XYZ file of C-alpha atoms in Angstrom:
637
model
C -19.114 6.387 91.798
C -19.496 7.677 95.054
C -23.049 7.645 97.162
C -23.046 11.590 96.710
C -23.130 11.195 92.760
C -24.572 7.596 92.604
C -24.629 7.969 88.860
C -24.790 4.351 87.839
C -27.611 1.866 89.005
C -26.291 -1.390 90.912
C -28.270 -3.764 88.789
C -26.656 -4.732 85.459
C -28.813 -8.211 85.108
C -32.303 -8.592 85.403
C -34.203 -12.146 85.845
C -35.333 -13.575 82.289
C -32.538 -10.963 80.588
C -29.526 -11.878 79.165
C -26.684 -9.898 80.740
C -27.137 -6.122 80.277
C -23.390 -4.745 78.599
C -25.130 -1.488 79.048
C -26.659 -0.405 82.420
C -30.322 0.109 82.541
C -30.941 3.512 83.612
C -34.474 3.279 83.717
C -35.859 3.863 87.295
C -32.468 5.458 88.502
C -32.040 8.655 89.651
C -28.650 9.990 89.317
C -27.626 12.378 91.928
C -24.621 14.216 90.044
C -22.679 14.007 86.335
C -20.667 10.835 86.159
C -17.022 10.345 87.039
C -16.710 7.499 84.094
C -18.493 6.269 81.179
C -19.602 2.978 80.169
C -20.034 1.589 76.927
C -21.278 -2.204 75.917
C -21.479 -3.560 72.458
C -23.134 -7.214 72.335
C -22.810 -8.680 68.771
C -25.200 -11.242 67.465
C -23.920 -14.149 65.725
C -24.038 -14.051 62.045
C -25.570 -17.668 62.124
C -28.589 -16.769 64.073
C -31.875 -16.485 61.862
C -33.604 -13.094 61.581
C -30.876 -11.224 63.543
C -28.476 -10.274 60.486
C -29.089 -6.405 60.751
C -28.222 -6.297 64.538
C -24.230 -7.082 63.808
C -22.990 -3.440 63.674
C -22.813 -2.294 67.228
C -22.843 1.337 66.961
C -26.324 2.077 66.874
C -26.592 0.753 69.776
C -23.964 2.451 71.412
C -24.714 6.057 70.040
C -28.513 4.909 71.549
C -26.836 3.991 74.939
C -25.122 7.554 75.439
C -27.974 9.793 73.981
C -29.842 8.152 76.898
C -26.904 9.850 79.552
C -27.373 12.942 77.048
C -31.218 12.997 77.855
C -30.268 12.314 81.704
C -27.531 15.496 81.700
C -30.321 17.501 79.661
C -32.659 16.931 82.403
C -30.409 18.200 85.278
C -29.044 21.030 83.368
C -27.486 23.538 85.567
C -28.309 22.099 88.897
C -25.167 19.401 88.216
C -23.188 22.478 87.650
C -23.196 23.437 91.082
C -21.680 19.813 91.439
C -18.821 19.873 89.518
C -16.533 21.625 92.288
C -17.160 19.178 94.735
C -16.617 16.450 92.105
C -13.175 17.965 90.942
C -12.124 17.850 94.792
C -13.374 14.039 95.035
C -11.033 13.076 92.012
C -7.924 14.947 93.290
C -8.641 13.627 96.545
C -8.129 9.798 95.555
C -6.474 10.159 92.582
C -2.984 11.205 91.407
C -1.237 12.394 88.041
C -1.677 15.583 85.730
C -4.252 13.922 83.222
C -6.781 12.982 86.010
C -6.383 16.559 86.927
C -7.323 17.438 83.926
C -10.345 15.453 83.815
C -11.647 16.991 86.763
C -11.459 20.679 85.355
C -13.955 19.481 82.575
C -17.058 21.544 83.095
C -19.383 18.462 83.318
C -18.231 14.763 82.281
C -19.792 13.631 78.923
C -20.751 17.419 78.374
C -18.460 17.853 75.560
C -19.083 14.762 73.399
C -22.930 14.909 74.243
C -23.585 18.128 72.836
C -21.959 17.023 70.011
C -24.234 14.643 69.810
C -27.122 16.657 70.601
C -26.270 18.557 67.281
C -26.593 15.561 64.942
C -24.062 13.035 66.142
C -21.420 15.524 64.722
C -18.394 13.474 66.078
C -19.580 9.999 65.172
C -18.455 9.470 61.622
C -18.065 13.401 61.122
C -17.258 12.957 57.301
C -20.841 11.049 56.706
C -23.250 13.160 58.443
C -24.786 14.081 54.980
C -23.564 11.433 53.186
C -20.670 11.328 50.659
C -20.788 13.950 47.722
C -19.222 12.290 45.271
C -18.977 8.074 44.259
C -15.437 8.633 45.226
C -16.347 9.297 48.694
C -18.774 6.916 48.834
C -16.682 4.213 47.842
C -14.327 5.106 50.660
C -17.249 5.508 53.296
C -18.953 2.179 51.927
C -14.983 0.687 52.471
C -15.238 1.529 56.333
C -15.917 -1.357 58.314
C -17.644 -1.518 61.682
C -14.138 -1.118 63.383
C -13.833 2.283 62.146
C -17.183 3.440 63.096
C -17.185 2.409 67.019
C -13.580 3.897 67.274
C -14.968 7.117 66.035
C -17.091 7.017 68.785
C -14.327 6.156 71.640
C -12.434 9.185 69.889
C -15.256 11.459 70.804
C -15.273 10.190 74.230
C -12.097 9.482 75.382
C -9.572 11.286 73.305
C -7.817 14.753 74.148
C -6.934 15.847 77.808
C -10.549 16.085 78.607
C -11.005 12.482 78.052
C -13.249 10.853 80.098
C -12.376 7.466 81.486
C -14.092 4.682 80.014
C -14.939 1.370 80.718
C -15.966 -0.719 77.215
C -17.538 -3.942 77.719
C -17.522 -6.144 74.721
C -19.371 -9.504 74.105
C -18.649 -11.693 71.069
C -16.790 -8.780 69.666
C -14.619 -9.081 66.323
C -11.333 -9.637 66.918
C -10.318 -7.241 64.216
C -11.983 -4.588 66.444
C -10.461 -5.326 69.632
C -7.073 -5.294 67.746
C -7.930 -1.873 66.745
C -8.921 -0.717 69.635
C -6.074 -1.847 71.493
C -3.712 -0.098 69.032
C -5.254 3.021 69.193
C -5.807 2.923 72.985
C -1.998 2.693 73.307
C -0.883 5.106 70.508
C -3.378 7.901 72.216
C -2.749 7.154 75.725
C -6.477 6.479 76.235
C -8.007 6.080 79.891
C -9.435 2.897 78.622
C -10.508 -0.603 80.417
C -11.501 -2.599 77.978
C -13.307 -6.269 79.137
C -13.732 -8.934 76.306
C -15.501 -12.069 77.017
C -14.118 -15.379 75.452
C -15.000 -19.017 75.567
C -11.837 -20.977 77.223
C -12.076 -23.929 74.732
C -11.854 -21.539 71.628
C -8.877 -19.402 73.593
C -6.410 -22.607 74.042
C -7.350 -23.459 70.620
C -6.293 -20.099 69.684
C -3.078 -20.385 72.042
C -1.866 -23.544 70.396
C -2.509 -22.507 67.012
C -0.208 -19.402 67.680
C 2.283 -21.346 68.876
C 2.168 -23.538 66.196
C 2.674 -20.900 63.660
C 5.578 -19.178 65.997
C 7.426 -22.730 65.937
C 7.213 -23.156 62.016
C 8.459 -19.518 61.629
C 5.117 -18.235 59.893
C 3.803 -15.040 61.154
C 0.418 -16.239 62.729
C -3.094 -13.992 62.485
C -3.993 -11.662 64.944
C -6.285 -13.251 67.530
C -7.035 -12.058 71.175
C -4.410 -14.724 72.582
C -1.874 -13.205 70.908
C -2.517 -10.117 73.440
C -1.512 -12.259 76.587
C 1.400 -11.432 78.381
C 1.493 -7.614 76.800
C 1.631 -5.120 79.511
C -1.826 -3.944 80.375
C -3.142 -7.032 79.624
C -4.673 -9.247 82.150
C -6.211 -12.692 81.299
C -8.518 -14.400 83.539
C -9.868 -17.301 83.523
C -13.821 -17.334 84.924
C -14.070 -19.993 87.692
C -17.074 -20.800 89.024
C -19.679 -19.175 90.915
C -18.820 -19.143 94.737
C -20.712 -21.763 96.982
C -21.421 -18.689 99.175
C -23.087 -16.797 96.379
C -24.826 -19.809 94.592
C -26.299 -20.379 98.479
C -27.634 -17.136 98.925
C -29.321 -17.237 96.028
C -31.289 -20.665 96.715
C -31.833 -19.311 100.065
C -33.506 -16.266 98.715
C -35.855 -18.221 96.464
C -36.321 -21.518 98.567
C -35.881 -20.332 101.969
C -37.314 -23.690 103.538
C -34.692 -26.232 102.467
C -32.560 -27.802 104.708
C -28.652 -28.073 104.764
C -28.463 -30.924 103.117
C -31.260 -30.189 100.490
C -29.330 -26.645 99.923
C -25.951 -29.235 99.656
C -27.624 -30.956 96.892
C -28.464 -27.812 94.979
C -25.145 -26.503 95.073
C -23.803 -29.639 93.749
C -26.025 -29.977 90.658
C -25.609 -26.108 90.003
C -21.590 -26.878 89.797
C -20.671 -23.626 90.034
C -22.882 -22.396 87.605
C -25.167 -19.474 88.416
C -27.380 -19.313 85.281
C -27.849 -23.600 86.293
C -28.635 -22.667 89.843
C -31.277 -20.406 88.244
C -32.651 -22.451 86.222
C -32.863 -25.388 88.609
C -34.833 -23.347 91.355
C -36.902 -22.190 88.740
C -37.776 -25.879 87.439
C -38.534 -26.539 91.360
C -41.100 -23.726 91.738
C -43.221 -24.814 89.087
C -43.971 -28.221 90.543
C -45.561 -27.389 94.018
C -45.824 -31.502 94.966
C -41.772 -30.730 95.009
C -42.348 -28.911 98.263
C -43.731 -30.269 101.635
C -47.530 -29.448 101.923
C -47.104 -28.114 98.292
C -45.712 -24.942 99.936
C -42.577 -23.515 98.046
C -41.370 -21.580 101.628
C -40.926 -24.893 103.195
C -38.392 -27.967 102.152
C -38.290 -30.136 99.725
C -40.518 -33.227 99.594
C -38.970 -36.875 99.124
C -40.670 -36.428 95.681
C -38.813 -33.115 95.429
C -35.691 -34.835 97.076
C -35.406 -37.726 94.132
C -36.465 -35.240 91.590
C -32.837 -32.849 92.221
C -31.010 -36.330 92.655
C -31.971 -37.267 89.326
C -30.561 -34.222 87.540
C -27.602 -34.014 85.474
C -24.510 -31.927 86.624
C -23.354 -31.398 82.622
C -25.073 -28.213 81.097
C -26.018 -29.664 78.085
C -27.255 -33.052 79.371
C -29.640 -31.162 81.894
C -30.835 -29.014 79.137
C -31.965 -32.071 77.193
C -33.609 -33.366 80.473
C -35.167 -29.944 81.436
C -37.056 -29.959 77.784
C -37.941 -33.459 78.249
C -39.977 -32.575 81.543
C -41.888 -29.663 80.408
C -45.367 -30.068 79.426
C -45.959 -31.327 75.850
C -47.610 -27.741 75.105
C -44.306 -25.812 75.845
C -42.591 -28.230 74.185
C -44.175 -27.450 70.945
C -44.256 -23.789 71.322
C -40.668 -23.822 72.038
C -39.866 -25.956 69.212
C -41.810 -23.348 66.956
C -40.029 -20.459 68.327
C -36.464 -22.026 67.819
C -37.688 -22.680 64.151
C -38.336 -18.908 63.399
C -34.568 -18.292 65.281
C -33.018 -17.926 68.400
C -34.543 -14.733 68.109
C -38.552 -14.621 67.335
C -41.521 -12.546 67.134
C -43.392 -13.693 70.055
C -46.856 -13.235 68.966
C -46.143 -15.397 65.565
C -46.248 -18.209 68.340
C -49.061 -17.080 69.943
C -51.263 -16.406 67.188
C -50.423 -19.512 65.385
C -51.180 -21.484 68.900
C -54.357 -20.093 68.594
C -55.794 -21.980 65.962
C -53.905 -25.537 66.883
C -56.395 -27.600 69.246
C -55.034 -28.014 72.737
C -52.657 -24.998 72.651
C -54.408 -22.202 73.851
C -53.036 -19.800 76.655
C -49.767 -19.361 74.805
C -49.089 -16.010 76.155
C -48.994 -17.330 79.485
C -46.950 -20.333 78.586
C -44.065 -18.287 77.228
C -43.839 -15.982 79.959
C -43.416 -19.036 82.471
C -40.591 -19.763 79.782
C -38.882 -16.709 80.806
C -39.706 -16.621 84.735
C -39.323 -18.567 86.261
C -38.039 -21.698 84.180
C -35.582 -18.798 82.307
C -35.567 -20.646 79.154
C -36.350 -17.712 77.015
C -35.082 -13.877 77.412
C -37.063 -10.755 76.711
C -34.838 -8.403 74.539
C -38.047 -6.404 74.010
C -41.597 -6.185 74.486
C -42.081 -7.894 71.323
C -39.067 -10.621 71.055
C -37.963 -13.844 72.747
C -34.825 -15.109 72.367
C -33.220 -18.739 73.960
C -30.649 -17.885 76.722
C -28.930 -20.858 76.057
C -27.940 -21.469 72.668
C -27.801 -25.176 73.547
C -31.185 -25.014 74.702
C -32.160 -23.681 71.409
C -30.631 -26.322 69.598
C -33.129 -28.779 71.795
C -36.018 -27.418 71.054
C -34.727 -27.118 66.964
C -34.556 -31.122 67.111
C -37.908 -31.755 68.801
C -39.413 -29.262 65.852
C -37.724 -31.557 63.459
C -39.113 -34.684 64.897
C -42.385 -33.646 65.320
C -43.513 -29.898 64.278
C -42.284 -30.093 60.639
C -45.948 -30.003 59.455
C -46.166 -26.339 61.069
C -43.446 -24.917 59.441
C -45.024 -23.677 56.189
C -47.946 -22.012 58.352
C -45.581 -20.588 60.409
C -43.503 -18.954 58.061
C -46.854 -17.585 56.712
C -47.527 -15.993 60.131
C -44.490 -14.513 60.249
C -44.692 -13.062 56.642
C -48.368 -11.588 57.349
C -47.041 -9.917 60.941
C -43.918 -8.577 59.421
C -45.915 -7.074 56.285
C -48.414 -5.862 58.992
C -45.714 -3.858 60.764
C -44.048 -2.558 57.571
C -46.980 -1.526 56.054
C -48.330 0.236 59.001
C -45.153 2.632 58.858
C -46.740 4.083 55.720
C -49.269 6.532 54.854
C -52.038 5.847 52.066
C -50.000 7.545 49.684
C -46.521 5.858 50.426
C -44.911 8.145 52.575
C -43.492 6.617 55.735
C -44.544 7.987 58.937
C -42.128 8.869 61.825
C -43.237 10.059 65.320
C -42.495 13.453 65.724
C -43.357 14.973 69.692
C -42.781 18.501 68.894
C -45.402 18.341 66.080
C -47.629 15.961 68.112
C -47.392 13.574 65.050
C -47.754 9.883 66.787
C -46.389 6.521 65.114
C -48.938 4.486 63.726
C -50.296 1.661 66.060
C -47.978 -1.825 65.820
C -45.490 -0.030 63.137
C -41.969 -0.196 62.760
C -41.641 3.395 62.531
C -43.056 3.250 66.303
C -40.125 1.056 67.588
C -36.641 2.245 69.076
C -34.045 1.708 66.303
C -32.484 -1.614 67.673
C -36.246 -3.201 67.915
C -36.992 -1.641 64.216
C -33.685 -3.510 63.048
C -34.803 -6.695 64.307
C -38.183 -6.287 62.877
C -36.705 -5.294 59.507
C -34.265 -8.142 59.455
C -36.829 -10.749 60.110
C -39.189 -9.157 56.902
C -36.417 -8.821 54.882
C -35.460 -12.412 55.015
C -39.310 -13.669 55.050
C -40.526 -11.318 52.398
C -39.321 -12.323 49.010
C -38.173 -8.988 47.029
C -39.624 -9.845 43.385
C -38.938 -7.394 40.105
C -41.975 -5.805 40.839
C -44.040 -6.495 37.855
C -46.667 -6.539 40.388
C -47.473 -4.469 43.960
C -50.963 -5.835 44.387
C -50.493 -7.956 47.609
C -49.533 -6.322 51.340
C -46.408 -8.547 51.195
C -45.229 -7.527 47.927
C -45.785 -3.698 49.144
C -44.141 -4.689 52.227
C -41.038 -6.160 50.787
C -40.097 -3.125 48.828
C -40.717 -1.075 52.276
C -38.948 -3.298 54.111
C -35.998 -2.601 51.983
C -36.729 1.467 51.878
C -36.727 1.519 56.111
C -33.546 -0.206 55.970
C -31.745 2.220 53.878
C -33.329 5.081 55.963
C -32.375 3.589 59.366
C -29.173 2.920 58.483
C -28.497 6.191 56.566
C -29.452 7.878 59.594
C -26.738 6.189 61.347
C -23.920 6.793 58.859
C -24.010 3.107 58.519
C -22.899 3.747 54.408
C -21.701 0.076 53.328
C -24.916 -1.396 54.953
C -26.944 1.417 52.794
C -24.995 0.382 49.440
C -25.992 -3.362 50.653
C -29.676 -2.753 50.979
C -29.883 -0.173 47.714
C -27.890 -3.356 45.844
C -30.543 -5.792 46.849
C -33.377 -3.134 44.800
C -31.447 -3.676 41.393
C -34.359 -5.970 40.402
C -37.061 -3.612 40.943
C -38.740 -2.103 37.993
C -39.592 1.269 38.944
C -41.736 1.809 36.031
C -44.159 -0.427 37.384
C -44.518 0.531 41.063
C -47.420 2.497 42.050
C -46.254 5.531 43.984
C -48.932 4.700 46.637
C -46.217 1.682 47.625
C -43.283 4.155 47.805
C -44.058 7.575 46.795
C -42.277 9.904 44.581
C -40.249 12.052 47.003
C -39.208 9.025 49.355
C -38.108 7.331 46.054
C -36.387 10.484 45.464
C -34.809 10.146 48.911
C -33.771 6.656 48.208
C -32.117 7.637 44.656
C -30.003 10.111 46.707
C -28.922 7.301 49.047
C -27.980 4.834 46.340
C -25.841 7.158 45.069
C -24.548 8.403 48.253
C -23.604 4.974 49.067
C -22.236 3.689 45.563
C -25.197 1.317 44.486
C -25.168 2.919 41.101
C -27.160 0.369 39.415
C -30.353 1.081 42.033
C -29.565 4.904 41.697
C -29.304 4.430 37.693
C -32.572 2.608 37.626
C -34.775 5.322 40.073
C -32.898 8.012 38.406
C -34.069 7.009 34.714
C -37.317 6.232 36.235
C -37.908 9.932 37.642
C -36.736 11.419 34.321
C -39.382 9.469 32.677
C -42.044 11.179 35.021
C -40.791 14.407 34.456
C -40.387 14.376 30.754
C -44.059 13.445 30.715
C -45.279 16.309 32.909
C -42.797 19.022 30.888
C -44.476 21.747 29.570
C -42.187 23.339 26.961
C -43.680 26.820 27.325
C -42.955 26.975 31.231
C -39.228 27.577 32.271
C -39.383 25.872 35.806
C -40.878 22.885 33.960
C -37.772 22.984 31.572
C -35.319 23.290 33.978
C -36.576 20.240 36.126
C -36.595 18.215 33.047
C -32.603 19.321 32.106
C -31.820 18.609 36.182
C -33.029 15.232 35.758
C -31.154 14.784 32.427
C -28.167 15.799 34.135
C -28.781 13.362 37.235
C -28.897 10.454 34.918
C -25.969 11.721 33.196
C -23.534 11.846 36.422
C -24.632 8.470 37.338
C -24.007 6.754 33.841
C -20.592 8.735 33.859
C -20.172 7.368 37.564
C -21.033 3.662 36.101
C -18.423 4.039 32.989
C -21.225 4.458 30.404
C -19.729 7.528 28.728
C -22.014 6.895 25.381
C -25.257 7.387 27.504
C -23.904 10.157 29.757
C -22.696 12.221 26.779
C -26.115 11.980 25.221
C -28.075 12.814 28.633
C -25.852 15.922 28.864
C -25.937 16.746 25.328
C -29.775 17.175 25.999
C -29.323 18.990 29.116
C -27.262 21.514 27.090
C -29.662 22.081 24.523
C -32.239 22.860 27.304
C -29.909 25.256 29.338
C -29.380 27.045 25.833
C -32.846 27.742 25.411
C -33.750 28.750 28.729
C -30.625 31.158 29.086
C -31.701 32.706 25.837
C -35.467 32.982 27.203
C -34.611 34.190 30.888
C -30.841 35.071 30.843
C -31.243 35.409 34.742
C -27.982 34.199 37.022
C -29.511 30.760 37.662
C -30.163 29.866 34.038
C -26.622 31.246 33.186
C -25.359 29.017 35.972
C -26.938 25.934 34.483
C -25.489 26.811 31.356
C -22.212 27.009 32.445
C -22.716 23.587 34.379
C -23.815 21.759 31.303
C -21.117 23.304 28.844
C -18.770 21.993 31.604
C -20.193 18.231 31.678
C -19.690 18.100 27.641
C -16.381 19.629 27.753
C -15.179 17.073 30.173
C -16.314 14.027 28.074
C -15.279 15.261 24.829
C -11.695 16.349 26.543
C -11.528 13.131 27.856
C -12.219 11.310 24.083
C -9.268 13.443 22.727
C -11.714 16.168 20.953
C -9.706 18.885 22.491
C -10.790 21.591 19.967
C -14.690 20.797 20.661
C -14.135 20.723 24.546
C -12.153 23.970 24.262
C -15.104 25.733 22.348
C-alpha cells in the first residue's frame, strides 16, 4: 500500500471500541485502487444475550466489500489512469507469473465489485432469487455459514485475476477455518488467514489431539491440528513491549516521573488494554495528580492508589468495579442484565425514573471514555469490552438489582416495539428508505438502520417480544412481535441466508392468520412472506399463509369475472403445491381438482392462450397424482 496509493487507513482501533476486524474507511481519502483486499469477520458468541442473529458473518463481509465498491464508484475513471503505475510498481517488487496476472487486471476489486453492484451475483449465486422448488430449498437451507463465506472468497481470490487477500478472523468457527484452508490449498489462493485463539484452549486442544492419536483414534479437526503444516505459523502473542506501553502512558500522562511510569508498567503486566484502563481510572480522579492537574505527576495519594492495584486482570476488574461510583455500578449492572451488548436508551430511560440516577447518558459515556469499560459498536448499542467485567457487573445486579429486572424488561419491550412498529405504515407495509425516490426511513425505525444494526435490534426484539398464536393483535407489543419476525425474514432473504429464513418462518407456525388484521402486516407483505416461507422450506407456515390467502380470494371471487376466477384457480393451485410438498396428497388432489374445474370453465369461456395454458397446468397436476396412485388410465386420459 505505497504512499501514492494509500488505499487503506493506518488506524484499525479506536478509543472505546473493540478491535475493528475491518478497517474503518470513513474519513480516509484513498489515492488509488487497492493492491490487496482485506476482509474481517467477527463472530458473536452464541451464549450472548440479544445477539443471536449476528452469528452469521456473511452480511458484514458483504457490507464491507460494498463500502469499497462505493469508493471505486466515486473515483471512477480517475483511477484507470493510475493502473499503469500500479502495474509497474507490482512488477518491480514482486516475482512470478501469478502476480503479473494480478497486475494486468483493469482495477483490483473491479470484477467482484461489478458483480456485487448487479445484485451480489457471485455470492450465493444459485440463491439470489430464492430456490425454485422444495428440493432446492432443502439443499439451500442445508448450506452452512462456511459455504456462504467460502463463496464470497471464491469471488475475490479465485482464478488468474484473483486479488491477494487478508482474511482476519475473530472467534471464527473451526469448521470454517478447516474448509477455507482446504479450499485455499486446492485452488492455490493468494490468501493470508489470521486466526485468533485463546492460548489455554489451544493447549487443551493439542493435548486432546495427542491423546486421541496415542489411542489410535481419529481426532476431530481443530485448529491445533494445522500446527506444523507447510504455510502455517502458530505464534504465541507475547505481552506488549515496555516501549509501546510507556509511549502510551507518556502520551496520556506526560508529567509522570520515571518511577511512576515504571509502576504503571508493572501494573499493566504487558497488557495494552490494562494500561488503557488504568490510565483512564487515574484521569477520572483529579486528586490523583499534583495540584489536580492531569498534565503533572501523580500525587502521593495517586501513587498509593496505583500501588494497591492488582496485576491479575480478573482481580483488577473486581477492584475497578468496587471503586466506581455507586450510580455507575448500578447502571452497569442493569446493562449486564440486558446482555453483553445492550440498547443504551433502555438503561438511560429507566434511570430517569430512579431517584439519584439522573445523568445516565453522561455516566455511560464516561464508561466508554476514559474508563474503557464499555465499547460503542454503534450509535445505539453499548457492549462490555471485557467479558470478565460483564460478569462482575452481572453479579452486582444479582445481589442488588434484581428488583429492577421486570421493569427493565418492560422498558426493553416498549423500546423494541417502538423501533419495529415505526418501520411500518398505517396499512401494514414496511417502509424502507429509497434515495432515488426521495423516501426517507421513518425516524427511530429498524428500516433506517444499517443491516448489522438492524439485526442487533431485531435480535433483541425477537427475544423480548413473545409471539403468541395471534388471537389478538391489539397491543403495540403484539403487533411488533409479528413484524419483528417478518423483518428478520426480509433481511436474511436479501442476503441469501436461507437456512435462517427458514428458522424465522418456522417460528411463525403458531400464528393464526385468519385473525390477523391486515394493518399489522399487509396482504402484499403476507404474500411476500408466503413466498419466502415456501422457498426456504418452512412448509407449515407457507401452508397456513396460502390457505389464509385462498380464503380471502374465495370471498372476493366473482364467478362472472374471468380474472377473478383465474385468481381463485391460482390460489387453489398454490395451496395444492404446498400440500403435495408436505406429503398431504389427498388435500392436494382436492385443490387441484377444483383448480381443474375452474380452468375448464375459463378455457371454454375465453379460449385464449393463457386460459389454455392454465388448463394444461391443471391437467398435469391432477394426472401426476393419479399416476402416483396407480390410476394409469385416468392419468393417461
